[in-house]
Amino acid sequence: QVQLVESGGGLVQPGGSLRLSCAASGFTFTRNAMTWGRQAPGKGLEWVSTISTGGAFTTYAESVKGRFTISRDNAKNTLYLQMNSLKPEDTAVYYCARGNWETMLATWTPRDQGTQVTVSS
């Protein structure tokens, strides 16, 4: 059974930083690309970033490029998202998913746990 547990969210002031984690189990982590998405209040799911199986290739949404860094530790089956220079518009529930963005769209449901990030002064 695929299990993804996000953590690390919280309340932070504009300009601050947070590091999100996603603990994965129930599948072969090293054989899967991984993706972060987010859902802001009243909006749909938005792609944030994707990382390849070995971590060598990463892609980012324009809205977070240069501020967020995706990474993974395959020995720990854990995905990360380092978020710097946070803005109020980054406020959302953040979710991780196995696979690429298309896979996340097909598998994500609003019942998924996620981790809340709130950027506010």
GROMACS .gro file of N, CA, C and O in nm:
model
  484
    1GLN      N    1   0.084  -0.119   0.000
    1GLN     CA    2   0.000   0.000   0.000
    1GLN      C    3   0.088   0.125   0.000
    1GLN      O    4   0.171   0.142   0.087
    2VAL      N    5   0.065   0.211  -0.097
    2VAL     CA    6   0.143   0.334  -0.107
    2VAL      C    7   0.105   0.427   0.008
    2VAL      O    8  -0.012   0.451   0.034
    3GLN      N    9   0.208   0.475   0.077
    3GLN     CA   10   0.186   0.570   0.185
    3GLN      C   11   0.282   0.687   0.170
    3GLN      O   12   0.403   0.666   0.154
    4LEU      N   13   0.229   0.807   0.175
    4LEU     CA   14   0.309   0.929   0.167
    4LEU      C   15   0.268   1.020   0.282
    4LEU      O   16   0.150   1.056   0.291
    5VAL      N   17   0.363   1.055   0.366
    5VAL     CA   18   0.333   1.135   0.484
    5VAL      C   19   0.414   1.263   0.479
    5VAL      O   20   0.537   1.261   0.493
    6GLU      N   21   0.343   1.374   0.457
    6GLU     CA   22   0.408   1.505   0.451
    6GLU      C   23   0.420   1.566   0.590
    6GLU      O   24   0.333   1.544   0.676
    7SER      N   25   0.525   1.645   0.609
    7SER     CA   26   0.544   1.715   0.736
    7SER      C   27   0.632   1.837   0.713
    7SER      O   28   0.689   1.854   0.605
    8GLY      N   29   0.641   1.922   0.815
    8GLY     CA   30   0.730   2.037   0.809
    8GLY      C   31   0.662   2.169   0.783
    8GLY      O   32   0.728   2.274   0.783
    9GLY      N   33   0.532   2.167   0.760
    9GLY     CA   34   0.463   2.292   0.737
    9GLY      C   35   0.447   2.373   0.863
    9GLY      O   36   0.484   2.329   0.972
   10GLY      N   37   0.395   2.494   0.849
   10GLY     CA   38   0.374   2.580   0.964
   10GLY      C   39   0.346   2.722   0.922
   10GLY      O   40   0.323   2.751   0.804
   11LEU      N   41   0.348   2.811   1.020
   11LEU     CA   42   0.327   2.954   0.998
   11LEU      C   43   0.462   3.023   0.993
   11LEU      O   44   0.546   3.006   1.084
   12VAL      N   45   0.485   3.101   0.889
   12VAL     CA   46   0.613   3.169   0.872
   12VAL      C   47   0.588   3.309   0.816
   12VAL      O   48   0.490   3.330   0.743
   13GLN      N   49   0.673   3.401   0.850
   13GLN     CA   50   0.659   3.537   0.799
   13GLN      C   51   0.709   3.547   0.655
   13GLN      O   52   0.794   3.466   0.613
   14PRO      N   53   0.661   3.644   0.582
   14PRO     CA   54   0.712   3.664   0.445
   14PRO      C   55   0.864   3.679   0.448
   14PRO      O   56   0.919   3.747   0.535
   15GLY      N   57   0.929   3.614   0.352
   15GLY     CA   58   1.075   3.615   0.348
   15GLY      C   59   1.139   3.501   0.424
   15GLY      O   60   1.260   3.479   0.412
   16GLY      N   61   1.060   3.428   0.499
   16GLY     CA   62   1.112   3.318   0.579
   16GLY      C   63   1.130   3.189   0.499
   16GLY      O   64   1.108   3.186   0.377
   17SER      N   65   1.170   3.086   0.570
   17SER     CA   66   1.198   2.957   0.507
   17SER      C   67   1.132   2.843   0.582
   17SER      O   68   1.109   2.852   0.703
   18LEU      N   69   1.103   2.738   0.508
   18LEU     CA   70   1.055   2.613   0.565
   18LEU      C   71   1.112   2.499   0.483
   18LEU      O   72   1.140   2.515   0.364
   19ARG      N   73   1.126   2.384   0.546
   19ARG     CA   74   1.167   2.263   0.476
   19ARG      C   75   1.061   2.155   0.497
   19ARG      O   76   1.038   2.112   0.609
   20LEU      N   77   0.999   2.116   0.388
   20LEU     CA   78   0.899   2.010   0.394
   20LEU      C   79   0.964   1.875   0.369
   20LEU      O   80   1.061   1.865   0.295
   21SER      N   81   0.907   1.773   0.432
   21SER     CA   82   0.951   1.636   0.411
   21SER      C   83   0.834   1.549   0.370
   21SER      O   84   0.719   1.578   0.405
   22CYS      N   85   0.864   1.443   0.299
   22CYS     CA   86   0.763   1.346   0.258
   22CYS      C   87   0.822   1.208   0.276
   22CYS      O   88   0.914   1.169   0.202
   23ALA      N   89   0.772   1.135   0.374
   23ALA     CA   90   0.818   0.999   0.399
   23ALA      C   91   0.737   0.902   0.316
   23ALA      O   92   0.614   0.899   0.327
   24ALA      N   93   0.804   0.823   0.235
   24ALA     CA   94   0.736   0.733   0.141
   24ALA      C   95   0.754   0.587   0.182
   24ALA      O   96   0.861   0.547   0.230
   25SER      N   97   0.651   0.508   0.159
   25SER     CA   98   0.659   0.365   0.185
   25SER      C   99   0.556   0.294   0.098
   25SER      O  100   0.466   0.357   0.043
   26GLY      N  101   0.572   0.163   0.086
   26GLY     CA  102   0.475   0.083   0.011
   26GLY      C  103   0.503   0.072  -0.137
   26GLY      O  104   0.425   0.012  -0.211
   27PHE      N  105   0.614   0.129  -0.183
   27PHE     CA  106   0.654   0.117  -0.323
   27PHE      C  107   0.805   0.137  -0.330
   27PHE      O  108   0.868   0.178  -0.233
   28THR      N  109   0.861   0.106  -0.447
   28THR     CA  110   1.006   0.120  -0.465
   28THR      C  111   1.039   0.265  -0.494
   28THR      O  112   1.030   0.312  -0.608
   29PHE      N  113   1.077   0.336  -0.390
   29PHE     CA  114   1.099   0.481  -0.399
   29PHE      C  115   1.202   0.515  -0.506
   29PHE      O  116   1.184   0.609  -0.583
   30THR      N  117   1.308   0.437  -0.512
   30THR     CA  118   1.419   0.469  -0.603
   30THR      C  119   1.382   0.455  -0.750
   30THR      O  120   1.455   0.504  -0.836
   31ARG      N  121   1.272   0.392  -0.780
   31ARG     CA  122   1.230   0.372  -0.919
   31ARG      C  123   1.124   0.473  -0.963
   31ARG      O  124   1.070   0.462  -1.074
   32ASN      N  125   1.095   0.569  -0.880
   32ASN     CA  126   0.990   0.663  -0.911
   32ASN      C  127   1.036   0.808  -0.905
   32ASN      O  128   1.102   0.848  -0.808
   33ALA      N  129   1.002   0.885  -1.009
   33ALA     CA  130   1.010   1.029  -0.995
   33ALA      C  131   0.913   1.071  -0.885
   33ALA      O  132   0.819   0.996  -0.852
   34MET      N  133   0.936   1.188  -0.827
   34MET     CA  134   0.849   1.237  -0.721
   34MET      C  135   0.812   1.382  -0.747
   34MET      O  136   0.892   1.458  -0.806
   35THR      N  137   0.696   1.418  -0.702
   35THR     CA  138   0.641   1.550  -0.733
   35THR      C  139   0.582   1.616  -0.608
   35THR      O  140   0.523   1.547  -0.524
   36TRP      N  141   0.598   1.746  -0.600
   36TRP     CA  142   0.528   1.828  -0.501
   36TRP      C  143   0.420   1.909  -0.573
   36TRP      O  144   0.445   1.966  -0.680
   37GLY      N  145   0.303   1.913  -0.513
   37GLY     CA  146   0.197   1.998  -0.559
   37GLY      C  147   0.140   2.075  -0.441
   37GLY      O  148   0.175   2.047  -0.325
   38ARG      N  149   0.056   2.173  -0.469
   38ARG     CA  150  -0.004   2.250  -0.360
   38ARG      C  151  -0.144   2.294  -0.398
   38ARG      O  152  -0.175   2.307  -0.517
   39GLN      N  153  -0.224   2.317  -0.295
   39GLN     CA  154  -0.359   2.367  -0.317
   39GLN      C  155  -0.382   2.486  -0.225
   39GLN      O  156  -0.387   2.471  -0.103
   40ALA      N  157  -0.397   2.602  -0.284
   40ALA     CA  158  -0.427   2.723  -0.210
   40ALA      C  159  -0.577   2.727  -0.179
   40ALA      O  160  -0.656   2.661  -0.248
   41PRO      N  161  -0.615   2.804  -0.078
   41PRO     CA  162  -0.757   2.811  -0.041
   41PRO      C  163  -0.844   2.851  -0.160
   41PRO      O  164  -0.816   2.950  -0.228
   42GLY      N  165  -0.945   2.772  -0.189
   42GLY     CA  166  -1.039   2.802  -0.295
   42GLY      C  167  -0.988   2.778  -0.435
   42GLY      O  168  -1.055   2.815  -0.533
   43LYS      N  169  -0.871   2.716  -0.448
   43LYS     CA  170  -0.814   2.692  -0.581
   43LYS      C  171  -0.788   2.544  -0.603
   43LYS      O  172  -0.794   2.464  -0.511
   44GLY      N  173  -0.756   2.511  -0.726
   44GLY     CA  174  -0.727   2.373  -0.760
   44GLY      C  175  -0.584   2.335  -0.728
   44GLY      O  176  -0.503   2.417  -0.682
   45LEU      N  177  -0.553   2.209  -0.752
   45LEU     CA  178  -0.418   2.160  -0.727
   45LEU      C  179  -0.322   2.221  -0.829
   45LEU      O  180  -0.350   2.223  -0.948
   46GLU      N  181  -0.207   2.268  -0.781
   46GLU     CA  182  -0.107   2.333  -0.865
   46GLU      C  183   0.025   2.259  -0.856
   46GLU      O  184   0.071   2.225  -0.747
   47TRP      N  185   0.087   2.234  -0.969
   47TRP     CA  186   0.219   2.170  -0.971
   47TRP      C  187   0.324   2.266  -0.916
   47TRP      O  188   0.324   2.385  -0.948
   48VAL      N  189   0.415   2.212  -0.835
   48VAL     CA  190   0.524   2.291  -0.779
   48VAL      C  191   0.659   2.247  -0.835
   48VAL      O  192   0.736   2.327  -0.887
   49SER      N  193   0.688   2.116  -0.826
   49SER     CA  194   0.820   2.069  -0.865
   49SER      C  195   0.821   1.918  -0.881
   49SER      O  196   0.743   1.848  -0.816
   50THR      N  197   0.911   1.870  -0.966
   50THR     CA  198   0.930   1.726  -0.987
   50THR      C  199   1.078   1.695  -0.988
   50THR      O  200   1.159   1.775  -1.037
   51ILE      N  201   1.114   1.579  -0.936
   51ILE     CA  202   1.253   1.534  -0.933
   51ILE      C  203   1.261   1.394  -0.992
   51ILE      O  204   1.172   1.311  -0.971
   52SER      N  205   1.369   1.368  -1.064
   52SER     CA  206   1.388   1.237  -1.127
   52SER      C  207   1.425   1.132  -1.022
   52SER      O  208   1.451   1.163  -0.905
   53THR      N  209   1.433   1.007  -1.065
   53THR     CA  210   1.456   0.897  -0.972
   53THR      C  211   1.586   0.912  -0.894
   53THR      O  212   1.590   0.890  -0.774
   54GLY      N  213   1.693   0.952  -0.963
   54GLY     CA  214   1.822   0.966  -0.896
   54GLY      C  215   1.847   1.105  -0.841
   54GLY      O  216   1.947   1.127  -0.771
   55GLY      N  217   1.759   1.197  -0.873
   55GLY     CA  218   1.774   1.333  -0.822
   55GLY      C  219   1.851   1.427  -0.912
   55GLY      O  220   1.867   1.545  -0.880
   56ALA      N  221   1.898   1.377  -1.026
   56ALA     CA  222   1.982   1.462  -1.111
   56ALA      C  223   1.902   1.567  -1.187
   56ALA      O  224   1.956   1.671  -1.224
   57PHE      N  225   1.776   1.537  -1.213
   57PHE     CA  226   1.694   1.628  -1.293
   57PHE      C  227   1.578   1.681  -1.209
   57PHE      O  228   1.505   1.604  -1.147
   58THR      N  229   1.563   1.813  -1.211
   58THR     CA  230   1.456   1.877  -1.136
   58THR      C  231   1.388   1.981  -1.224
   58THR      O  232   1.453   2.043  -1.310
   59THR      N  233   1.260   1.999  -1.204
   59THR     CA  234   1.186   2.103  -1.273
   59THR      C  235   1.098   2.176  -1.173
   59THR      O  236   1.055   2.117  -1.072
   60TYR      N  237   1.071   2.304  -1.203
   60TYR     CA  238   0.997   2.389  -1.110
   60TYR      C  239   0.894   2.473  -1.185
   60TYR      O  240   0.917   2.516  -1.299
   61ALA      N  241   0.785   2.502  -1.116
   61ALA     CA  242   0.690   2.599  -1.166
   61ALA      C  243   0.758   2.736  -1.165
   61ALA      O  244   0.843   2.764  -1.079
   62GLU      N  245   0.720   2.820  -1.260
   62GLU     CA  246   0.781   2.953  -1.268
   62GLU      C  247   0.762   3.032  -1.139
   62GLU      O  248   0.849   3.110  -1.102
   63SER      N  249   0.652   3.009  -1.073
   63SER     CA  250   0.619   3.087  -0.953
   63SER      C  251   0.713   3.057  -0.836
   63SER      O  252   0.721   3.136  -0.741
   64VAL      N  253   0.784   2.944  -0.840
   64VAL     CA  254   0.871   2.908  -0.728
   64VAL      C  255   1.018   2.895  -0.770
   64VAL      O  256   1.105   2.877  -0.685
   65LYS      N  257   1.045   2.905  -0.898
   65LYS     CA  258   1.181   2.886  -0.947
   65LYS      C  259   1.275   2.988  -0.883
   65LYS      O  260   1.244   3.107  -0.874
   66GLY      N  261   1.389   2.938  -0.837
   66GLY     CA  262   1.487   3.025  -0.772
   66GLY      C  263   1.465   3.042  -0.623
   66GLY      O  264   1.552   3.094  -0.552
   67ARG      N  265   1.349   2.998  -0.574
   67ARG     CA  266   1.319   3.010  -0.431
   67ARG      C  267   1.305   2.873  -0.364
   67ARG      O  268   1.340   2.858  -0.247
   68PHE      N  269   1.254   2.776  -0.437
   68PHE     CA  270   1.232   2.641  -0.383
   68PHE      C  271   1.335   2.546  -0.442
   68PHE      O  272   1.377   2.560  -0.557
   69THR      N  273   1.372   2.445  -0.362
   69THR     CA  274   1.463   2.340  -0.407
   69THR      C  275   1.408   2.205  -0.367
   69THR      O  276   1.385   2.179  -0.248
   70ILE      N  277   1.387   2.121  -0.466
   70ILE     CA  278   1.342   1.984  -0.440
   70ILE      C  279   1.463   1.893  -0.432
   70ILE      O  280   1.562   1.911  -0.504
   71SER      N  281   1.456   1.795  -0.342
   71SER     CA  282   1.565   1.699  -0.330
   71SER      C  283   1.509   1.570  -0.274
   71SER      O  284   1.392   1.564  -0.231
   72ARG      N  285   1.591   1.467  -0.275
   72ARG     CA  286   1.546   1.338  -0.223
   72ARG      C  287   1.663   1.264  -0.162
   72ARG      O  288   1.778   1.280  -0.206
   73ASP      N  289   1.632   1.180  -0.064
   73ASP     CA  290   1.731   1.092  -0.003
   73ASP      C  291   1.680   0.950  -0.025
   73ASP      O  292   1.591   0.903   0.046
   74ASN      N  293   1.734   0.883  -0.124
   74ASN     CA  294   1.685   0.750  -0.159
   74ASN      C  295   1.717   0.646  -0.052
   74ASN      O  296   1.648   0.544  -0.043
   75ALA      N  297   1.817   0.671   0.028
   75ALA     CA  298   1.849   0.578   0.137
   75ALA      C  299   1.744   0.585   0.247
   75ALA      O  300   1.725   0.488   0.321
   76LYS      N  301   1.677   0.700   0.257
   76LYS     CA  302   1.576   0.719   0.362
   76LYS      C  303   1.435   0.719   0.307
   76LYS      O  304   1.339   0.741   0.382
   77ASN      N  305   1.420   0.697   0.177
   77ASN     CA  306   1.286   0.700   0.113
   77ASN      C  307   1.212   0.830   0.148
   77ASN      O  308   1.094   0.829   0.182
   78THR      N  309   1.283   0.940   0.137
   78THR     CA  310   1.227   1.068   0.177
   78THR      C  311   1.250   1.174   0.071
   78THR      O  312   1.358   1.184   0.013
   79LEU      N  313   1.146   1.250   0.046
   79LEU     CA  314   1.147   1.362  -0.047
   79LEU      C  315   1.144   1.491   0.034
   79LEU      O  316   1.080   1.497   0.138
   80TYR      N  317   1.211   1.594  -0.017
   80TYR     CA  318   1.217   1.722   0.053
   80TYR      C  319   1.178   1.837  -0.040
   80TYR      O  320   1.188   1.827  -0.162
   81LEU      N  321   1.136   1.947   0.023
   81LEU     CA  322   1.116   2.071  -0.049
   81LEU      C  323   1.164   2.184   0.041
   81LEU      O  324   1.101   2.215   0.141
   82GLN      N  325   1.278   2.242   0.005
   82GLN     CA  326   1.331   2.357   0.076
   82GLN      C  327   1.270   2.483   0.015
   82GLN      O  328   1.283   2.506  -0.105
   83MET      N  329   1.201   2.560   0.099
   83MET     CA  330   1.131   2.678   0.051
   83MET      C  331   1.190   2.801   0.117
   83MET      O  332   1.185   2.816   0.240
   84ASN      N  333   1.249   2.888   0.036
   84ASN     CA  334   1.309   3.012   0.085
   84ASN      C  335   1.233   3.132   0.028
   84ASN      O  336   1.157   3.119  -0.069
   85SER      N  337   1.258   3.246   0.087
   85SER     CA  338   1.195   3.372   0.040
   85SER      C  339   1.045   3.354   0.021
   85SER      O  340   0.989   3.393  -0.082
   86LEU      N  341   0.981   3.298   0.120
   86LEU     CA  342   0.838   3.266   0.108
   86LEU      C  343   0.754   3.392   0.096
   86LEU      O  344   0.785   3.497   0.155
   87LYS      N  345   0.648   3.380   0.018
   87LYS     CA  346   0.556   3.489  -0.008
   87LYS      C  347   0.416   3.449   0.039
   87LYS      O  348   0.384   3.330   0.045
   88PRO      N  349   0.331   3.546   0.068
   88PRO     CA  350   0.193   3.512   0.108
   88PRO      C  351   0.123   3.423   0.005
   88PRO      O  352   0.042   3.337   0.043
   89GLU      N  353   0.152   3.440  -0.121
   89GLU     CA  354   0.088   3.357  -0.224
   89GLU      C  355   0.136   3.213  -0.225
   89GLU      O  356   0.083   3.131  -0.299
   90ASP      N  357   0.237   3.181  -0.143
   90ASP     CA  358   0.278   3.042  -0.128
   90ASP      C  359   0.192   2.968  -0.026
   90ASP      O  360   0.206   2.847  -0.009
   91THR      N  361   0.104   3.040   0.041
   91THR     CA  362   0.014   2.978   0.138
   91THR      C  363  -0.073   2.873   0.070
   91THR      O  364  -0.143   2.902  -0.027
   92ALA      N  365  -0.065   2.750   0.120
   92ALA     CA  366  -0.136   2.638   0.059
   92ALA      C  367  -0.112   2.513   0.142
   92ALA      O  368  -0.027   2.512   0.231
   93VAL      N  369  -0.189   2.411   0.110
   93VAL     CA  370  -0.157   2.277   0.160
   93VAL      C  371  -0.067   2.211   0.056
   93VAL      O  372  -0.100   2.209  -0.062
   94TYR      N  373   0.046   2.160   0.101
   94TYR     CA  374   0.144   2.100   0.012
   94TYR      C  375   0.135   1.948   0.019
   94TYR      O  376   0.126   1.889   0.127
   95TYR      N  377   0.139   1.887  -0.098
   95TYR     CA  378   0.127   1.742  -0.110
   95TYR      C  379   0.244   1.686  -0.190
   95TYR      O  380   0.290   1.750  -0.285
   96CYS      N  381   0.287   1.566  -0.155
   96CYS     CA  382   0.383   1.496  -0.238
   96CYS      C  383   0.313   1.380  -0.306
   96CYS      O  384   0.207   1.333  -0.261
   97ALA      N  385   0.370   1.336  -0.416
   97ALA     CA  386   0.310   1.228  -0.492
   97ALA      C  387   0.418   1.148  -0.563
   97ALA      O  388   0.523   1.201  -0.599
   98ARG      N  389   0.388   1.022  -0.584
   98ARG     CA  390   0.476   0.936  -0.664
   98ARG      C  391   0.453   0.967  -0.811
   98ARG      O  392   0.339   0.985  -0.855
   99GLY      N  393   0.562   0.974  -0.883
   99GLY     CA  394   0.549   0.996  -1.026
   99GLY      C  395   0.557   1.142  -1.066
   99GLY      O  396   0.595   1.228  -0.988
  100ASN      N  397   0.518   1.167  -1.191
  100ASN     CA  398   0.523   1.303  -1.243
  100ASN      C  399   0.390   1.375  -1.219
  100ASN      O  400   0.301   1.323  -1.150
  101TRP      N  401   0.377   1.492  -1.276
  101TRP     CA  402   0.260   1.575  -1.250
  101TRP      C  403   0.133   1.508  -1.302
  101TRP      O  404   0.029   1.510  -1.237
  102GLU      N  405   0.142   1.447  -1.418
  102GLU     CA  406   0.025   1.380  -1.474
  102GLU      C  407  -0.023   1.269  -1.383
  102GLU      O  408  -0.143   1.249  -1.365
  103THR      N  409   0.071   1.195  -1.326
  103THR     CA  410   0.035   1.089  -1.233
  103THR      C  411  -0.028   1.147  -1.107
  103THR      O  412  -0.126   1.092  -1.054
  104MET      N  413   0.028   1.258  -1.059
  104MET     CA  414  -0.028   1.319  -0.938
  104MET      C  415  -0.172   1.363  -0.963
  104MET      O  416  -0.260   1.343  -0.879
  105LEU      N  417  -0.198   1.423  -1.077
  105LEU     CA  418  -0.333   1.467  -1.109
  105LEU      C  419  -0.430   1.349  -1.110
  105LEU      O  420  -0.546   1.363  -1.071
  106ALA      N  421  -0.381   1.235  -1.156
  106ALA     CA  422  -0.468   1.118  -1.168
  106ALA      C  423  -0.492   1.048  -1.035
  106ALA      O  424  -0.593   0.979  -1.018
  107THR      N  425  -0.400   1.067  -0.939
  107THR     CA  426  -0.408   0.989  -0.815
  107THR      C  427  -0.444   1.073  -0.692
  107THR      O  428  -0.492   1.018  -0.593
  108TRP      N  429  -0.422   1.202  -0.697
  108TRP     CA  430  -0.445   1.286  -0.579
  108TRP      C  431  -0.594   1.300  -0.551
  108TRP      O  432  -0.676   1.306  -0.643
  109THR      N  433  -0.629   1.302  -0.423
  109THR     CA  434  -0.766   1.331  -0.382
  109THR      C  435  -0.763   1.433  -0.270
  109THR      O  436  -0.663   1.443  -0.196
  110PRO      N  437  -0.870   1.509  -0.250
  110PRO     CA  438  -0.873   1.607  -0.141
  110PRO      C  439  -0.861   1.543  -0.003
  110PRO      O  440  -0.836   1.613   0.096
  111ARG      N  441  -0.877   1.411   0.005
  111ARG     CA  442  -0.866   1.346   0.135
  111ARG      C  443  -0.721   1.323   0.174
  111ARG      O  444  -0.693   1.289   0.289
  112ASP      N  445  -0.628   1.341   0.080
  112ASP     CA  446  -0.487   1.323   0.114
  112ASP      C  447  -0.448   1.420   0.224
  112ASP      O  448  -0.501   1.530   0.233
  113GLN      N  449  -0.350   1.379   0.307
  113GLN     CA  450  -0.318   1.457   0.428
  113GLN      C  451  -0.259   1.593   0.396
  113GLN      O  452  -0.315   1.696   0.432
  114GLY      N  453  -0.143   1.596   0.334
  114GLY     CA  454  -0.072   1.719   0.306
  114GLY      C  455  -0.017   1.784   0.431
  114GLY      O  456  -0.036   1.735   0.542
  115THR      N  457   0.053   1.897   0.411
  115THR     CA  458   0.103   1.976   0.523
  115THR      C  459   0.075   2.123   0.492
  115THR      O  460   0.102   2.171   0.383
  116GLN      N  461   0.019   2.194   0.589
  116GLN     CA  462  -0.024   2.332   0.570
  116GLN      C  463   0.093   2.428   0.583
  116GLN      O  464   0.167   2.423   0.682
  117VAL      N  465   0.109   2.514   0.485
  117VAL     CA  466   0.206   2.622   0.490
  117VAL      C  467   0.130   2.753   0.486
  117VAL      O  468   0.051   2.777   0.393
  118THR      N  469   0.152   2.838   0.585
  118THR     CA  470   0.088   2.968   0.591
  118THR      C  471   0.195   3.075   0.601
  118THR      O  472   0.278   3.072   0.693
  119VAL      N  473   0.194   3.166   0.505
  119VAL     CA  474   0.292   3.275   0.502
  119VAL      C  475   0.217   3.405   0.532
  119VAL      O  476   0.138   3.451   0.450
  120SER      N  477   0.245   3.460   0.649
  120SER     CA  478   0.170   3.577   0.692
  120SER      C  479   0.249   3.651   0.799
  120SER      O  480   0.321   3.590   0.878
  121SER      N  481   0.234   3.783   0.800
  121SER     CA  482   0.297   3.863   0.904
  121SER      C  483   0.201   3.886   1.019
  121SER      O  484   0.236   3.950   1.118
   0.00000   0.00000   0.00000
